[in-house]
Coordinates of C-alpha atoms in Angstrom, one line a residue:
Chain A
X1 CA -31.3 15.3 -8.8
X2 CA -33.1 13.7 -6.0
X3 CA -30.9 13.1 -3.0
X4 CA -33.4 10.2 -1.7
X5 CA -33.9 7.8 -4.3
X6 CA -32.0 4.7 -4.2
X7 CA -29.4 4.7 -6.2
X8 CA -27.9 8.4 -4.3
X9 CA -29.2 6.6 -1.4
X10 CA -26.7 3.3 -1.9
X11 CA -23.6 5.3 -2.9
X12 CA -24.2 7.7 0.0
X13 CA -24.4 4.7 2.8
X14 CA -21.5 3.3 0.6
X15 CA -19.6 6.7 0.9
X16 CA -19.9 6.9 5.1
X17 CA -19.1 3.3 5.1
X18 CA -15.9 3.9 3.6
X19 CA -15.3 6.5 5.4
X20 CA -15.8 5.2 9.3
X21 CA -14.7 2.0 8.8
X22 CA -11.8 3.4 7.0
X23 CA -10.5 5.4 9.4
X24 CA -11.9 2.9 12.3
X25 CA -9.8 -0.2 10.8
X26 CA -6.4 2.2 11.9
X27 CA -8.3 1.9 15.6
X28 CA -8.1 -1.8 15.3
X29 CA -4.8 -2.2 14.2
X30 CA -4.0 -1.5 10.3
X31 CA -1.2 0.9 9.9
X32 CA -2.2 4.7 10.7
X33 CA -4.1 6.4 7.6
X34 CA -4.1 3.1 6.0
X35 CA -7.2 1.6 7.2
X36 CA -7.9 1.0 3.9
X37 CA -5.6 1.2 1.0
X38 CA -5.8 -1.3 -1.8
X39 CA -2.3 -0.6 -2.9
X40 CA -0.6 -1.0 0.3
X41 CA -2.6 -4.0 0.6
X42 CA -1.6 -5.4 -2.8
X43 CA 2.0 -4.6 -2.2
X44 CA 1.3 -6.7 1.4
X45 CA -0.3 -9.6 0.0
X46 CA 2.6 -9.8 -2.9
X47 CA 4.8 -10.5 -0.2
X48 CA 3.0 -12.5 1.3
X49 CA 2.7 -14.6 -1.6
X50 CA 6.7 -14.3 -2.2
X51 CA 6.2 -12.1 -5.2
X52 CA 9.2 -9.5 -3.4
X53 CA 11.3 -9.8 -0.5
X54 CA 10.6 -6.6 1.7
X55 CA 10.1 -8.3 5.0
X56 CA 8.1 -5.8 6.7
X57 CA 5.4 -5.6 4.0
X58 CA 4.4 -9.0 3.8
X59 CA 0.7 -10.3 5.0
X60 CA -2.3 -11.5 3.1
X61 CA -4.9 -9.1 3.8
X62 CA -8.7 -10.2 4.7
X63 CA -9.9 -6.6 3.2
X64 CA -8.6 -7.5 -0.1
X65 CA -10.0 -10.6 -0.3
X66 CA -13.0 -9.9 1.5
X67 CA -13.7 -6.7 -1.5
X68 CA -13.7 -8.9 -4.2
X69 CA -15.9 -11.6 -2.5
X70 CA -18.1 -9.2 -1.3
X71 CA -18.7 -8.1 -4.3
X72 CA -19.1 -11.7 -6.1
X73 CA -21.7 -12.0 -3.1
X74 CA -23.8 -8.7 -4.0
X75 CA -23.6 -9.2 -7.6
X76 CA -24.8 -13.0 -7.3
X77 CA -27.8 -11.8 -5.1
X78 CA -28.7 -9.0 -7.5
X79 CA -28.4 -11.2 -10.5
X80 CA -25.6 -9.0 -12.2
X81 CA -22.7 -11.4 -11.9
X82 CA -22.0 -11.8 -16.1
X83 CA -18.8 -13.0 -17.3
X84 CA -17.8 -10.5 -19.8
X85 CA -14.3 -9.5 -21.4
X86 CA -12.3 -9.1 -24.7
X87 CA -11.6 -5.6 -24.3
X88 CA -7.6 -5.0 -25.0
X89 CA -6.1 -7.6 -22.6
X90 CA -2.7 -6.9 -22.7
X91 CA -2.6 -2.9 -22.3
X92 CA -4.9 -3.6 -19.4
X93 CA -3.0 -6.1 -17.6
X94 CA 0.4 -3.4 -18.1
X95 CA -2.3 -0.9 -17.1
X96 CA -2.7 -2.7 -14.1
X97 CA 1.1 -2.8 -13.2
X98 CA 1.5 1.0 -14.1
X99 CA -1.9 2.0 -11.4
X100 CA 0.5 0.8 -8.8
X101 CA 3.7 2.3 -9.6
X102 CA 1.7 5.5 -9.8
X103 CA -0.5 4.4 -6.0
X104 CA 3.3 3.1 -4.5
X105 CA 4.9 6.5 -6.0
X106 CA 2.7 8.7 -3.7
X107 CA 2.5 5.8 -1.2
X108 CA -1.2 5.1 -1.3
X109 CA -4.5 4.7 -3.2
X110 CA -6.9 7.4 -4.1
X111 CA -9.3 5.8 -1.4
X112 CA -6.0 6.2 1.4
X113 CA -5.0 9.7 -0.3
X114 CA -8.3 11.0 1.1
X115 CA -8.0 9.4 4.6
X116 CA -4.8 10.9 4.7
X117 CA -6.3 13.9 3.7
X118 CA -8.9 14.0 6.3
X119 CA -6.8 13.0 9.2
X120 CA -5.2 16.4 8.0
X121 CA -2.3 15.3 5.5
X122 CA -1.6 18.7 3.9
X123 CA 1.1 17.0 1.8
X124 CA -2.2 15.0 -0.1
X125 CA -3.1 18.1 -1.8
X126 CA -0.5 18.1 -4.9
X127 CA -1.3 14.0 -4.9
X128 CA -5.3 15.4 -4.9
X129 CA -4.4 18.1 -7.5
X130 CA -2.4 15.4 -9.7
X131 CA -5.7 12.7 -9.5
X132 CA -8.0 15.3 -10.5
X133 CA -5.7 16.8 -13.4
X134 CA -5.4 12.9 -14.5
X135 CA -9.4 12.3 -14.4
X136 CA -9.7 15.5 -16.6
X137 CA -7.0 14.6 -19.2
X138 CA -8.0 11.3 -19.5
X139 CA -11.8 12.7 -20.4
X140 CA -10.3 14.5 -22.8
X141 CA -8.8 11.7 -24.3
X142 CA -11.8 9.8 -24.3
X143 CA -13.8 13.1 -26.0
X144 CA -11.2 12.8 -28.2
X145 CA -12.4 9.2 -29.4
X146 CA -9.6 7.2 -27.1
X147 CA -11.0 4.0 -25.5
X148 CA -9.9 0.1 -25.8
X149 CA -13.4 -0.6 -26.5
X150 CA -15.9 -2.2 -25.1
X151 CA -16.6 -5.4 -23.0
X152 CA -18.8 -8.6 -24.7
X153 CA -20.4 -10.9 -23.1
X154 CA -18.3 -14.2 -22.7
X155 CA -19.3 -17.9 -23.0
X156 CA -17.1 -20.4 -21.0
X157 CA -16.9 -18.4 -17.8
X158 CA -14.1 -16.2 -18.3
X159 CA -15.1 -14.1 -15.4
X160 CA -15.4 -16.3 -12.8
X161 CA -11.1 -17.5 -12.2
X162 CA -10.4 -14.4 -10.8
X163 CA -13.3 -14.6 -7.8
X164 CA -12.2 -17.8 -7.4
X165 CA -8.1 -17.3 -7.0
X166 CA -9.5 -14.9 -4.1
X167 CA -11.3 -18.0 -2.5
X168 CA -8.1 -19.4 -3.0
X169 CA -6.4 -17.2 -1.1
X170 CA -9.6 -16.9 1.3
X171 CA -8.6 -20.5 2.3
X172 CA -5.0 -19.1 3.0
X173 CA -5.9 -17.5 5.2
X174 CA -8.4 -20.2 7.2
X175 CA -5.4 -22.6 6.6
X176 CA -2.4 -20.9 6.0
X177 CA 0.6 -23.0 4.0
X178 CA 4.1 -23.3 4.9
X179 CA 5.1 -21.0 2.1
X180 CA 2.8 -18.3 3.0
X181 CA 5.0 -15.4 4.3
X182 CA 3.7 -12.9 7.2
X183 CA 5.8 -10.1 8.6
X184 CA 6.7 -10.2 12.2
X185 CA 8.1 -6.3 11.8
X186 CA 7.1 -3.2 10.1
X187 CA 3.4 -1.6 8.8
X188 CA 2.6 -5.0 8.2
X189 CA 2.9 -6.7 11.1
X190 CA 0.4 -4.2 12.3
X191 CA -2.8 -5.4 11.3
X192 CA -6.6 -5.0 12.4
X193 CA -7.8 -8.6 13.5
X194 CA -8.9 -11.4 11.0
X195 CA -12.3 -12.0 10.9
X196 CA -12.8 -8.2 11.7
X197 CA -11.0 -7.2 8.8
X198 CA -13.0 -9.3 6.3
X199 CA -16.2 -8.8 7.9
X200 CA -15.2 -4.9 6.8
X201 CA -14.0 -6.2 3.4
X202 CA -17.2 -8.2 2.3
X203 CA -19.8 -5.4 4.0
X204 CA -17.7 -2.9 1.6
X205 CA -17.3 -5.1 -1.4
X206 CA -20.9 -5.7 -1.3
X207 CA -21.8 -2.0 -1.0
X208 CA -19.3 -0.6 -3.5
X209 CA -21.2 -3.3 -5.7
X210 CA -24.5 -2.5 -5.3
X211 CA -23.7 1.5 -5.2
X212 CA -20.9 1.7 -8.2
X213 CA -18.8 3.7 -5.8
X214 CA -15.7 5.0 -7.4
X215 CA -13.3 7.2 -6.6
X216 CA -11.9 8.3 -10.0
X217 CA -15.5 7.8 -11.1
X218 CA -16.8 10.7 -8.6
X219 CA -14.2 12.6 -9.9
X220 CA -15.2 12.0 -13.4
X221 CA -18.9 12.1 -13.2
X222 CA -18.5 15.2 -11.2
X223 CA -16.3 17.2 -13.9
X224 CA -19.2 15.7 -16.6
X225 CA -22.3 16.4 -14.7
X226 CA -21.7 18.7 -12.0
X227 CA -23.4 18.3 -8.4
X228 CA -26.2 16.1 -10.6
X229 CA -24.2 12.7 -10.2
X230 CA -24.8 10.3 -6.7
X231 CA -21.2 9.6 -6.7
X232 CA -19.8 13.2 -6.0
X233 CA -22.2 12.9 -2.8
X234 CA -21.0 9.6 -2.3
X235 CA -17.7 11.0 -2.2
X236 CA -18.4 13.8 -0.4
X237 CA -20.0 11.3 2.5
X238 CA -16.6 9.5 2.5
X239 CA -14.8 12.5 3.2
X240 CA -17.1 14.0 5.5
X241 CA -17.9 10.7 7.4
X242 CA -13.8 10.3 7.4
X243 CA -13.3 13.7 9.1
X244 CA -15.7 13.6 11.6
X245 CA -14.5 9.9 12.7
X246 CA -10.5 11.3 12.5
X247 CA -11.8 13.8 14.7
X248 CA -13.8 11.7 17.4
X249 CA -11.1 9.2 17.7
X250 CA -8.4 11.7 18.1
X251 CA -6.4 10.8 14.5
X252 CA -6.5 14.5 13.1
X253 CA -3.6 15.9 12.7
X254 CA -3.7 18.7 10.6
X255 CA -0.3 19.3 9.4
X256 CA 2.3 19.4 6.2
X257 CA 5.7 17.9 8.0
X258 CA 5.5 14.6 10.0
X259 CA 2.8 12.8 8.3
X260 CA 2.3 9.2 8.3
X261 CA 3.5 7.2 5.4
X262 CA 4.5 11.0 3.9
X263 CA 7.4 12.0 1.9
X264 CA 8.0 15.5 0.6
X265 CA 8.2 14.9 -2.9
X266 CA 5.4 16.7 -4.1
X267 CA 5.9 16.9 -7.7
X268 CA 6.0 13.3 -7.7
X269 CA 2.9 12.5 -5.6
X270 CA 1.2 15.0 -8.1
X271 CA 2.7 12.8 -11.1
X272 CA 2.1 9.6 -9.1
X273 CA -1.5 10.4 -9.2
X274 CA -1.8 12.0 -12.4
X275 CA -0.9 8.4 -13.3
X276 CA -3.3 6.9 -11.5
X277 CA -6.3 9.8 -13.2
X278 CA -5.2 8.8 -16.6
X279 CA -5.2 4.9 -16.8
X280 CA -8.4 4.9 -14.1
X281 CA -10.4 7.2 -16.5
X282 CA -9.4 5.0 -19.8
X283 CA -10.0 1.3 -18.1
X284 CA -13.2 2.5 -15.9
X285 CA -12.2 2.6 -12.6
X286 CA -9.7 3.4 -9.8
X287 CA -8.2 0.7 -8.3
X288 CA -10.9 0.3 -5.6
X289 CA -13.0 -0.3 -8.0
X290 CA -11.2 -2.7 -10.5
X291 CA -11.5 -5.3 -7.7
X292 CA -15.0 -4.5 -7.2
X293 CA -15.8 -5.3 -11.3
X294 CA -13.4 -8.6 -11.1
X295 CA -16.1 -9.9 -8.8
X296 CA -19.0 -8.8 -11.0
X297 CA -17.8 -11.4 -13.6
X298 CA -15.5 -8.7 -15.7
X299 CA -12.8 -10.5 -17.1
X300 CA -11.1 -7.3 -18.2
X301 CA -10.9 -5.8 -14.7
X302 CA -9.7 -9.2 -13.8
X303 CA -6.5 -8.7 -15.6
X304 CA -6.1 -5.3 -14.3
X305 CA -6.4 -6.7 -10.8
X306 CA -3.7 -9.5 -11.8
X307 CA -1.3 -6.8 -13.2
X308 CA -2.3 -4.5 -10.0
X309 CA -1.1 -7.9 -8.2
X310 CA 2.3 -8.0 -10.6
X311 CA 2.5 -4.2 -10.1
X312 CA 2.5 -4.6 -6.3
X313 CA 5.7 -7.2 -6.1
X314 CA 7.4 -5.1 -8.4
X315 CA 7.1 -1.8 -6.4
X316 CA 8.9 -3.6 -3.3
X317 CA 11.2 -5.8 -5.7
X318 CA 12.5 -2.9 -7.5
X319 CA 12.5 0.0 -5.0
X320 CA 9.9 2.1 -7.1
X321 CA 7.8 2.8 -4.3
X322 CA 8.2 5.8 -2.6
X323 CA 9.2 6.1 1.5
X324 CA 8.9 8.7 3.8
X325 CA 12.4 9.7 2.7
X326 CA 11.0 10.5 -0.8
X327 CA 11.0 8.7 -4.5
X328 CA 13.8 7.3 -5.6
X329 CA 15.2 7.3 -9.1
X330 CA 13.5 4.1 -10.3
X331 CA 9.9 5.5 -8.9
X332 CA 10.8 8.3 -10.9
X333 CA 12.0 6.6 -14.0
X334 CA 8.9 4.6 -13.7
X335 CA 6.1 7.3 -13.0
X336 CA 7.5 8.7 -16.4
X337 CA 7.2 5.3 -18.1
X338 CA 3.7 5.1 -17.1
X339 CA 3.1 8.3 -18.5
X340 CA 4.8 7.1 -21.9
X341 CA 2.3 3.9 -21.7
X342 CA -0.5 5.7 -21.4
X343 CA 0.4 8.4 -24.1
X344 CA 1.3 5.9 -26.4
X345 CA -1.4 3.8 -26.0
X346 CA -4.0 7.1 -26.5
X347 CA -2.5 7.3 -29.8
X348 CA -3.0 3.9 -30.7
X349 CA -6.7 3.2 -29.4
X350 CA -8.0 6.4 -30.7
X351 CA -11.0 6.2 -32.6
X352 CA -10.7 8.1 -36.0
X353 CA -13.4 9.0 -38.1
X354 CA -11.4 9.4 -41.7
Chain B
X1 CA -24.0 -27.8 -30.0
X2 CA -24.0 -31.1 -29.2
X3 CA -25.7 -32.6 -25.6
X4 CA -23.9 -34.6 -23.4
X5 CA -21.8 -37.0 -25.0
X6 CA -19.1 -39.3 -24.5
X7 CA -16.7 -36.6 -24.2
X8 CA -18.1 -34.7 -21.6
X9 CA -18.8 -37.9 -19.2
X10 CA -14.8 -38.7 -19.8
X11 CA -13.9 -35.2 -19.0
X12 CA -16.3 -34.9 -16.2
X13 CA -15.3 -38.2 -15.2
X14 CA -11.7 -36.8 -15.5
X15 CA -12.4 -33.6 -13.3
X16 CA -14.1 -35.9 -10.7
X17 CA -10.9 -37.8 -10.3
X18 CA -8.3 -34.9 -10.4
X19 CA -11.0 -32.9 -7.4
X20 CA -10.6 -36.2 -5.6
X21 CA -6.9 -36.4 -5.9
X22 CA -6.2 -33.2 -5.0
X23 CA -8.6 -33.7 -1.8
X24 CA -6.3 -36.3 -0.7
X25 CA -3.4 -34.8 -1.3
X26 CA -4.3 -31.7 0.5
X27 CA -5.6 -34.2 3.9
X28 CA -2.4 -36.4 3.4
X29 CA -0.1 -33.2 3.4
X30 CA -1.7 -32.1 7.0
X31 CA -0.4 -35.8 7.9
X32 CA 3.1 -34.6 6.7
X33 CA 3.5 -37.7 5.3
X34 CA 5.1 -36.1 2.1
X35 CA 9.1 -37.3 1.7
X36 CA 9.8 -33.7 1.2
X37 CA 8.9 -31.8 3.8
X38 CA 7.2 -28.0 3.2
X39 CA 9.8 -25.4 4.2
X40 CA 8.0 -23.0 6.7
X41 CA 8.9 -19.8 5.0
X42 CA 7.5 -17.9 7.9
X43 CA 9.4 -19.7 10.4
X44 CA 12.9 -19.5 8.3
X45 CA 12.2 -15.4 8.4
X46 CA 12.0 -16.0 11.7
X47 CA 15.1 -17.6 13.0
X48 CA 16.9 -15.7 10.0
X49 CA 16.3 -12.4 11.9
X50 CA 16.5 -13.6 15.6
X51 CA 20.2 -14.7 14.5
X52 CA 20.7 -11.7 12.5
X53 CA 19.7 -9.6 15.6
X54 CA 22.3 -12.0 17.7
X55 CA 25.1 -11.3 15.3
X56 CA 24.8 -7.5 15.4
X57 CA 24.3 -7.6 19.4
X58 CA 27.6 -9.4 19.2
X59 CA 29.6 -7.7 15.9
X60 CA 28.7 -4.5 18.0
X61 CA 29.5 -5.8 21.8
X62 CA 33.3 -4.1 22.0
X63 CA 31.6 -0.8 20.9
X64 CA 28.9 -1.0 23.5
X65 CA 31.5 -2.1 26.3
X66 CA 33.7 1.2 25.5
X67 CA 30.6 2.6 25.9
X68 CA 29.9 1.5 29.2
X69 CA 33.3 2.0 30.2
X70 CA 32.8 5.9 29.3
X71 CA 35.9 5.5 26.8
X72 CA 33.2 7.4 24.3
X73 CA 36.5 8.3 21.8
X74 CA 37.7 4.3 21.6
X75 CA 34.1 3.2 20.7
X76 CA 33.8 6.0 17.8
X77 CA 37.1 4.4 16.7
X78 CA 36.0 1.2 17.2
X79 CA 32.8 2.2 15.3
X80 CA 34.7 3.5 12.2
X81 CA 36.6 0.2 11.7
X82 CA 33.1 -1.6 11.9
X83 CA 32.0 0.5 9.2
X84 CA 35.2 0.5 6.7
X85 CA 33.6 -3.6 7.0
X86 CA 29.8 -3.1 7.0
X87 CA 29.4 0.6 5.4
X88 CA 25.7 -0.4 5.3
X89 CA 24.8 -1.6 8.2
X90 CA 22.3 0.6 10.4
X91 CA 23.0 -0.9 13.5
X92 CA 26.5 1.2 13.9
X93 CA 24.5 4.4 12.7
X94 CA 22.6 3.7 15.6
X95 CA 24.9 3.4 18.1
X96 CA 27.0 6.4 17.0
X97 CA 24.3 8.2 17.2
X98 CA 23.9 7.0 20.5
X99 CA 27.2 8.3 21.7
X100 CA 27.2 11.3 19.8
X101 CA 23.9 12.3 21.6
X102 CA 25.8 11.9 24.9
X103 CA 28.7 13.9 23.7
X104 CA 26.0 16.7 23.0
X105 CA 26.8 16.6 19.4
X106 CA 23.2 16.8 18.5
X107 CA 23.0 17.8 15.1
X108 CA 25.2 15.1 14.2
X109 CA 23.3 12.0 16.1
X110 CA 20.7 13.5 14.2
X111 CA 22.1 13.2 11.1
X112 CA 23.0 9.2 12.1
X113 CA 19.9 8.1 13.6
X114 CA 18.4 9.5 10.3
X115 CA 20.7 7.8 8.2
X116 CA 19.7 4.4 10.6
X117 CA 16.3 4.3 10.3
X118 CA 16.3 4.8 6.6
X119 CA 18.9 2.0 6.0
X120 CA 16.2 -0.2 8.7
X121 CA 12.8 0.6 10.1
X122 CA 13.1 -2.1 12.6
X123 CA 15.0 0.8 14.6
X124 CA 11.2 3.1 15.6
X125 CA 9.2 -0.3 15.5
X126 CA 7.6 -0.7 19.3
X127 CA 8.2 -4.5 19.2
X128 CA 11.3 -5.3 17.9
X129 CA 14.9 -6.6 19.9
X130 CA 16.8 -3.9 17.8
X131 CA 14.0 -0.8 19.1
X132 CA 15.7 2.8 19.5
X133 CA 11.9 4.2 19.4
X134 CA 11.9 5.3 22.7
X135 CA 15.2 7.4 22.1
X136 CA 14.5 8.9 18.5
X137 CA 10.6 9.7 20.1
X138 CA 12.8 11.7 23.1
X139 CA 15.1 13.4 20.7
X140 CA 11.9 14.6 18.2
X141 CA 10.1 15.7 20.9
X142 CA 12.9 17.9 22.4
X143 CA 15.1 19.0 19.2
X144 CA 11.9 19.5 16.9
X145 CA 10.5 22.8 18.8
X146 CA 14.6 24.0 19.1
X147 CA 15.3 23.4 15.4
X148 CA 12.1 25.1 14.1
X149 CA 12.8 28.1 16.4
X150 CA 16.8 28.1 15.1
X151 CA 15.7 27.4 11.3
X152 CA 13.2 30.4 11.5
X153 CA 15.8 32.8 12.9
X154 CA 18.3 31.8 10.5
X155 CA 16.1 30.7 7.0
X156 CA 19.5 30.8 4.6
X157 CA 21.0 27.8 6.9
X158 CA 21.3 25.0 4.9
X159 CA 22.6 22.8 7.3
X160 CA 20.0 24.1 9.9
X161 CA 17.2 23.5 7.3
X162 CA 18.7 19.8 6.8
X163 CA 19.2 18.6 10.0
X164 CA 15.4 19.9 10.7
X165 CA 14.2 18.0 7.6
X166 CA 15.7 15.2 9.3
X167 CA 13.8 15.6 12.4
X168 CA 10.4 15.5 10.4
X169 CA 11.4 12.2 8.2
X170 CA 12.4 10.9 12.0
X171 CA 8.6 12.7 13.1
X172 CA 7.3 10.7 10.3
X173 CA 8.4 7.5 10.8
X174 CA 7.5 7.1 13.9
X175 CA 3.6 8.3 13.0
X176 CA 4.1 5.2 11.3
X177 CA 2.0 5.1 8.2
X178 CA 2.4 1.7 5.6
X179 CA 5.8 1.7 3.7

């Protein structure tokens, strides 16, 4: 493999963005370790919307927004915007809901369970463990013929409603209604500023766009092919780029007890994430990454991102998520639910050739 | 396939009129001419908590006077009837805490501020009326290195092992982190 042609090139640059500006948007206010978490900032912008009533985790994030519309941007430029869809709706959409229960189990995304890793987490390595075991189970699934098949091509513009319920909540933000809620307390009332934030989200929807950039597809590609695939270097970037900027600015802190946004529970941040393995590997993508393809045009991922959005004000609503004093019996109840969704549905969408 | 017919200059027609509607209603609703006016959520939030934080500065005023007063017993009493009516408020945790540190019973206002903080972050937020972050930061910071060196002399301990697990959820919270 050639470490300088374009494509390794893009996911490389996309990889060391991630990376420094993840760690950098802690600097300019986001909650530490969660410079960038698409979970957290689901569950956020759920408040915000009144979806739950948690009062400190309630503001519209610019990053989201500024992911998907980055993206819409970069794929509109590169002529790759293509409404496309029809792929199992339904178990995506409850896909969708069951990638954050497993993200608000652990209490973060892959993306944030590897800058909590590099600013020295040690409590991230049975959630790293867990992601890695669910990547590799849900390959087997697929070499055992599981998939809900693939995508078409869709008349009618399927794919452009969710892109544009993001400008929606793009103008939200510029002019924010009376029903919009924002937490004056708590990790979200810490937040980097406005137009700094989505400058960040559209450079890195844009990027993770053009480059593919995945973190359950590194994880994949690299159990398929080895040190051969661009996005285990892209990966590797991330982390290395994370490090070295947790260093400089003084945010290392190497350690197993008294970790940000941390809990104990490690058998459940390992299931949490094996969750979060499993339905990434059989939909395409890690959460990340879902918002990225609803800005391509992809209807599917659309729905994911909706259920992701359902999954988020149910989290709070319910008390699923986990807190630093550990997962409660509903996060527990409903890890093992997800489990049963995906099992069951591996059994149904498995391709047999008798 | 047919080209553009009737049907699609009526709906486009249609889609023209409901865009311009809904332009106007979104400029007339800046004008707040609307007969029902929008609740501002944010605002309701707001005074919600500033008169939630009132009513606990004033449910909790006896307890606070004993305090000051040095009659550290009466306000623990005081305290316990507070809590046979709230059981889940945080804001007594707090304070017993509080008093219990100045008693020296350290383990104990451990125990409470933990119980606190869980029941309401607001307690290790920097910029909040109800704030104890100052405190719990002094009390990590001094008890963590004691416990450690107590709970390493003396591993079978359970209640050694749990007051020092409290210290690192208190450790935790106030690295702050998104929950």
């Amino acid at each position: 493999m050639n470490l300088f042609d374009r494509q390794t090139l893009i996911v490389i640059v996309s990889g060391l963005s991630l990376g420094i500006l993840g760690v950098l948007l802690v600097l300019w206010g986001n909650p530490q370790n969660s410079g960038i978490c698409v979970s957290c900032f689901l569950e956020n912008s759920a408040g915000a919307l009144g979806l739950h009533d948690n009062l400190r985790m309630q503001y519209l994030r610019p990053e989201l927004i500024g992911f998907v519309l980055g993206a819409v941007v970069a794929a509109s430029i590169g002529r790759e915007f293509k409404s496309r869809g029809g792929s199992a709706p339904l178990p995506r959409l409850l896909a969708g809901i069951f990638l954050i229960v497993g993200c608000a189990v652990f209490i973060g995304c892959p993306i944030k369970m590897f800058l909590r890793f590099v600013a020295g987490d040690l409590t991230t390595l049975t959630a790293i463990s867990g992601l890695v075991a669910g990547v590799w189970l849900g390959l087997k699934g697929l070499a055992a013929g599981v998939h809900f098949g693939g995508s078409k091509r869709q008349t009618g513009g399927a794919g452009v409603w969710v892109p544009l319920g993001f400008l929606l909540l793009l103008a939200f933000i510029l002019w924010p209604p009376a029903f919009l809620l924002q937490s004056t307390r708590g990790s979200a009332a810490q937040a980097a500023p406005v137009l700094i934030a989505l400058a960040v989200g559209l450079l890195l929807g844009g990027l993770a766009q053009r480059s593919r950039f995945c973190v359950t597809g590194s994880i994949r590609d690299s159990l398929l092919m080895g040190y051969r695939t661009p996005l285990l270097w892209g990966l590797l970037a991330f982390l290395f780029r994370g490090f070295v900027t947790s260093l400089l600015t003084g945010q290392f802190q190497p350690g197993f007890y008294g970790q940000p946004g941390a809990h104990l529970d490690l058998l459940w941040s390992f299931l949490g994430m094996l969750l979060v393995g499993l339905i990434s590997v059989l939909i395409g993508g890690c959460p990340f990454r879902q918002l990225i393809k609803s800005g391509e045009g992809d209807a599917d991922a659309g729905l994911v991102v909706i259920g992701m959005f359902l999954g988020a004000g149910l989290v709070q609503s319910w008390q699923i998520a986990g807190t630093t004093a550990g997962v409660g019996l509903n996060g527990k109840v409903a890890v093992m639910a997800g489990l049963i969704f995906v099992l069951i549905n591996m059994l149904l969408y498995r391709e047999r050739t008798d | 396939m047919v080209g553009r017919d009737r049907f699609d200059i009526l709906t486009f027609s249609c889609l023209l009129g409901c865009v311009l509607i809904l332009g106007l209603l979104l400029l007339g609703g800046q004008e707040s001419k609307s007969s029902v006016a929008a609740i501002d959520k944010a605002l309701e939030q707001q005074i919600a908590y500033q008169a939630r934080v009132n009513f606990l500065q004033n449910l909790y005023r006896p307890v606070e006077d004993l305090r000051l007063k040095g009659q550290a017993s009466a306000a623990l009493l005081k305290l316990d009837e507070l809590a046979r009516k709230y059981p889940q408020e945080a804001h007594g945790e707090i304070l017993r805490g509080e008093i219990l540190l100045e008693r020296d019973a350290v383990k104990q206002a451990i125990d409470h501020f933990v119980r606190a903080v869980r029941l309401n972050g607001d307690y290790v937020d920097q910029a909040n009326p109800l704030t104890r972050r100052n405190e719990i930061q002094h009390l990590v910071d001094t008890q963590l290195p004691l416990f450690t060196r107590r709970a390493r002399s003396n591993p079978q301990s359970q209640p050694l092992q749990k007051t020092l697990t409290g210290l690192y959820y208190l450790q935790s919270r106030l690295a702050g982190g998104c929950e």
